[in-house]
PDB file of C-alpha atoms in Angstrom:
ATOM      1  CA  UNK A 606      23.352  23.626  -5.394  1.00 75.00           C
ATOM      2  CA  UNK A 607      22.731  26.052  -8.352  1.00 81.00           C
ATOM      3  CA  UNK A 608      20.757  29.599  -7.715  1.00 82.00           C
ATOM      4  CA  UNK A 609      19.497  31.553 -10.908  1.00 89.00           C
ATOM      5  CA  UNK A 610      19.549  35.131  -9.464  1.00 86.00           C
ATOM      6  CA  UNK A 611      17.735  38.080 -11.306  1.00 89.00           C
ATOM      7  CA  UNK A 612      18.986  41.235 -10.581  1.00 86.00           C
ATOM      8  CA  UNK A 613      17.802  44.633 -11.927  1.00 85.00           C
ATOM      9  CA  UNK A 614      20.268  47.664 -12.984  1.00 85.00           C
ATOM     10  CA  UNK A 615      20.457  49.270  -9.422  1.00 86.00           C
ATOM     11  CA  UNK A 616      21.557  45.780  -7.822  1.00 88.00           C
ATOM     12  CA  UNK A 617      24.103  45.532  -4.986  1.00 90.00           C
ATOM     13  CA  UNK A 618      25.669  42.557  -6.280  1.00 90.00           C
ATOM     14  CA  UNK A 619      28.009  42.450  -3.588  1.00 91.00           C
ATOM     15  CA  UNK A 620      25.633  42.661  -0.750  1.00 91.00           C
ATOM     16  CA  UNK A 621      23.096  40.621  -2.635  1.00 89.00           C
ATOM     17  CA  UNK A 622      25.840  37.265  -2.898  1.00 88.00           C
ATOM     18  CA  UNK A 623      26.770  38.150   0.939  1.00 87.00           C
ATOM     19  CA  UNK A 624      23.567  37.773   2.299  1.00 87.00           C
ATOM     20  CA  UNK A 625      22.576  34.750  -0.175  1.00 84.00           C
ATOM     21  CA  UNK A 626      25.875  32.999   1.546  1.00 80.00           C
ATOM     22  CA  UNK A 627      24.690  33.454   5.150  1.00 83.00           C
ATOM     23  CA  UNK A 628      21.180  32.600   4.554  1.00 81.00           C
ATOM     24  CA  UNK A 629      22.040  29.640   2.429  1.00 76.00           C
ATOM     25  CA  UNK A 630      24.730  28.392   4.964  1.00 72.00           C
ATOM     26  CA  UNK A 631      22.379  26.355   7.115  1.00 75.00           C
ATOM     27  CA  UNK A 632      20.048  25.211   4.466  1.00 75.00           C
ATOM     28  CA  UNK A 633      22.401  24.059   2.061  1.00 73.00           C
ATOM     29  CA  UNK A 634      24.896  22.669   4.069  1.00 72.00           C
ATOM     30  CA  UNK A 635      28.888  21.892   3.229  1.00 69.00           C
ATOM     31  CA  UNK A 636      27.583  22.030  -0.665  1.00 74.00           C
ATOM     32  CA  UNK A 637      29.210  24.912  -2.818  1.00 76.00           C
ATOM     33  CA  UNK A 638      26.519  27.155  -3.985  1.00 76.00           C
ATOM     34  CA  UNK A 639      26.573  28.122  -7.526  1.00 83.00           C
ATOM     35  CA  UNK A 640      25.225  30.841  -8.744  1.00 85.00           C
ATOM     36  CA  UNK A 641      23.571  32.087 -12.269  1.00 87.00           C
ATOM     37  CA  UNK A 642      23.318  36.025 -13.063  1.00 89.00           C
ATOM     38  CA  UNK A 643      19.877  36.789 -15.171  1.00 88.00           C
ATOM     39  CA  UNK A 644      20.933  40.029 -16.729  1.00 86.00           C
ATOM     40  CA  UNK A 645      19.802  42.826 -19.088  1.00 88.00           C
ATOM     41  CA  UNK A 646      22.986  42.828 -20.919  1.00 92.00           C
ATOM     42  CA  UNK A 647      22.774  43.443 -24.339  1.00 94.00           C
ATOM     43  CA  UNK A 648      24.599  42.375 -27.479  1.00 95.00           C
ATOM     44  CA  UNK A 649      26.786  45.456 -27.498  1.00 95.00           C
ATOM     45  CA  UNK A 650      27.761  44.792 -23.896  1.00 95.00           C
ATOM     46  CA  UNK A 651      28.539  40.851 -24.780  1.00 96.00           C
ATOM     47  CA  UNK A 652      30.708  41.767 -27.595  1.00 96.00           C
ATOM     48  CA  UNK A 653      32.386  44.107 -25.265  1.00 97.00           C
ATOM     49  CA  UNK A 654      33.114  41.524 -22.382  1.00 96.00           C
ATOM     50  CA  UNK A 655      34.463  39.357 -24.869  1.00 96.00           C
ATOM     51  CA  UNK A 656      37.034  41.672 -26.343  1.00 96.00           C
ATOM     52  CA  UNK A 657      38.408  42.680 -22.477  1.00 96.00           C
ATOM     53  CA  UNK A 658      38.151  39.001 -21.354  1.00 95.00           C
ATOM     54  CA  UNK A 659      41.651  37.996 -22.536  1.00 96.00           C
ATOM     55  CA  UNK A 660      42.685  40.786 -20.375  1.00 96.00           C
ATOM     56  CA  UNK A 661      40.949  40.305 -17.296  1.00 96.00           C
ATOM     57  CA  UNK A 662      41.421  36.577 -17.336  1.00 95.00           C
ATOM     58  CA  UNK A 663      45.362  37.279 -17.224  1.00 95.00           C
ATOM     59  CA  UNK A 664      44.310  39.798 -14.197  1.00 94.00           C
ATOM     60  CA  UNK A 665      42.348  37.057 -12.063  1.00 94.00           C
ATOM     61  CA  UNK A 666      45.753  34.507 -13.199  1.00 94.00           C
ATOM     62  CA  UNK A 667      48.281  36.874 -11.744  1.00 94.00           C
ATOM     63  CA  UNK A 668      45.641  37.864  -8.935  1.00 92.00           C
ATOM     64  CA  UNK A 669      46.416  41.260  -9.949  1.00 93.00           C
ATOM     65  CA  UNK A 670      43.476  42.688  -8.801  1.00 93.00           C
ATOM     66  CA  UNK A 671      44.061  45.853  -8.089  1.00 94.00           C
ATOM     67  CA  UNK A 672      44.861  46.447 -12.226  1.00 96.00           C
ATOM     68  CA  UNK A 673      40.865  45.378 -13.318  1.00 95.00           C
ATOM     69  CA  UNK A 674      39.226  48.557 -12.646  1.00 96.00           C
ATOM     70  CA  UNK A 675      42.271  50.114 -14.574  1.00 96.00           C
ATOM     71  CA  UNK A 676      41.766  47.643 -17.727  1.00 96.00           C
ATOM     72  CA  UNK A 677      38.098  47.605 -18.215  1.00 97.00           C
ATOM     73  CA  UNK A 678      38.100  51.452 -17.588  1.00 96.00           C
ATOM     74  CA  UNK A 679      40.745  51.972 -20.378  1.00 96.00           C
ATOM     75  CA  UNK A 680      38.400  50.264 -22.656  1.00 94.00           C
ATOM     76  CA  UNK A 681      35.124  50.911 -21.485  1.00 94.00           C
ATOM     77  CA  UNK A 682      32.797  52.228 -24.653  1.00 93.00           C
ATOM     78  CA  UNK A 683      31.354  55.854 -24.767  1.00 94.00           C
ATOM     79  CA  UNK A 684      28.269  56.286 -22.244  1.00 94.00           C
ATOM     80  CA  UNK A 685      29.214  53.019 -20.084  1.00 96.00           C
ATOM     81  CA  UNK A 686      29.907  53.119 -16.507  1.00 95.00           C
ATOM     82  CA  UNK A 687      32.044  50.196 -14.452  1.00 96.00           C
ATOM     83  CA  UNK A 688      31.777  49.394 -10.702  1.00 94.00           C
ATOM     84  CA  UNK A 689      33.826  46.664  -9.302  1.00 95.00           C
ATOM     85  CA  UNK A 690      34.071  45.245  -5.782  1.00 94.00           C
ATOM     86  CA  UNK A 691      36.098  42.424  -4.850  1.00 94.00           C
ATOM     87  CA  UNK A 692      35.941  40.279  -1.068  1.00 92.00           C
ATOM     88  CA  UNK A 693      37.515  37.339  -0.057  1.00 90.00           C
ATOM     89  CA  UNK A 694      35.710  34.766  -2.783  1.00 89.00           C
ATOM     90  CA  UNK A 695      34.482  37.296  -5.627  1.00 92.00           C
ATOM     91  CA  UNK A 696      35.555  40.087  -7.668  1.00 95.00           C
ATOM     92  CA  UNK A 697      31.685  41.712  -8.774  1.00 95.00           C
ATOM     93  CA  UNK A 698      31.535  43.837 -12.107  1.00 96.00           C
ATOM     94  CA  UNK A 699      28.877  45.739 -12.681  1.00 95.00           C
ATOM     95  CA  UNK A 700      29.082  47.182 -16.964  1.00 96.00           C
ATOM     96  CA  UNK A 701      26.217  49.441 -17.422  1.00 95.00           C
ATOM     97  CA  UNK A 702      25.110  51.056 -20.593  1.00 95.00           C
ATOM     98  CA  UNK A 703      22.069  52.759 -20.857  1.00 93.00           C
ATOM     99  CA  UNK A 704      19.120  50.577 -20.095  1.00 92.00           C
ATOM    100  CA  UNK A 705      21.451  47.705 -20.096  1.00 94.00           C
ATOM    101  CA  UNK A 706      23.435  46.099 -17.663  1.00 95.00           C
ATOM    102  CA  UNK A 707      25.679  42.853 -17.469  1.00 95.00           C
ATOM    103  CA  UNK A 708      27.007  41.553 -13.754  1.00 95.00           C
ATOM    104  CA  UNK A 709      30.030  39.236 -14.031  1.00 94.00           C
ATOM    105  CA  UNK A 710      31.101  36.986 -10.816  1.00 92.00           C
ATOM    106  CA  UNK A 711      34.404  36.129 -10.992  1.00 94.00           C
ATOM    107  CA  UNK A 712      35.869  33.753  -8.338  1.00 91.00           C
ATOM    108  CA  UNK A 713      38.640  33.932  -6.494  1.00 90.00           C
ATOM    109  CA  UNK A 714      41.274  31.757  -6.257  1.00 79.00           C
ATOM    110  CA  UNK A 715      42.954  31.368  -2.973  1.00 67.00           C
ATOM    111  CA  UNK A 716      46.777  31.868  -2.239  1.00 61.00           C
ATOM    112  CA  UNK A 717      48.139  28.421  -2.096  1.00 56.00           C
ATOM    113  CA  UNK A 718      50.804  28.316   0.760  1.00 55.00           C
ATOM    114  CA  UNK A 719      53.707  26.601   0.799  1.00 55.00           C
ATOM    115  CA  UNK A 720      55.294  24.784   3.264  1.00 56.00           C
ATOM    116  CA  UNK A 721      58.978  25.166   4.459  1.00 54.00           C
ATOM    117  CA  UNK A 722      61.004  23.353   6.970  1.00 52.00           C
ATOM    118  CA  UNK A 723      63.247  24.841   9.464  1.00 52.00           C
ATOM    119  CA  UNK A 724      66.202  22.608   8.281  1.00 47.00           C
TER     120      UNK A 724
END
């Protein structure tokens, strides 16, 4: 099922896709909901996701998590501020830069366990 979600500058991105999940449980079933971010990013902000993406698609690879906030501050532009939040399905970013603001969802992907014998 796909969701086109508009969010404003101030939006709790987190608590926003939370609550979407539990209401959307029931009505949409075992189906995966996907979801699309309407944004106020600008071109500036674009051009800047693009530059860090290399980066912080190596990050989600490694599931190096914890080094994201460290990245995208190390190359965040004058007068832009980064939140990030991660659970067990999402990391949320949050770039904001002046009026403007760009949310990026970034699944998770889960451990993969392995499977050893007691041979």
């Amino acid at each position: 099922m796909n969701l086109r979600l508009v969010v404003n500058k101030e939006a709790d991105l987190h608590g926003v896709i939370d609550a979407l999940h539990r209401e959307a449980a029931n009505a949409i079933g075992g189906r995966n909901l996907k979801i699309d971010i309407i944004d106020h990013a600008s071109e500036r902000l674009d051009e800047w996701w693009s530059q860090v993406l290399f980066e912080v698609a190596e990050v989600m690879e490694k599931r190096s998590y914890s080094d994201l906030p460290k990245i995208l501050e190390a190359n965040k532009l004058a007068g832009m501020s980064i939140d990030t939040a991660i659970d067990d399905t999402y990391v949320y970013i949050r770039l904001v830069d002046g009026d403007h603001v760009k949310f990026v969802l970034l699944e998770r992907m889960p451990a993969l366990m392995g499977v050893w014998t007691s041979e």
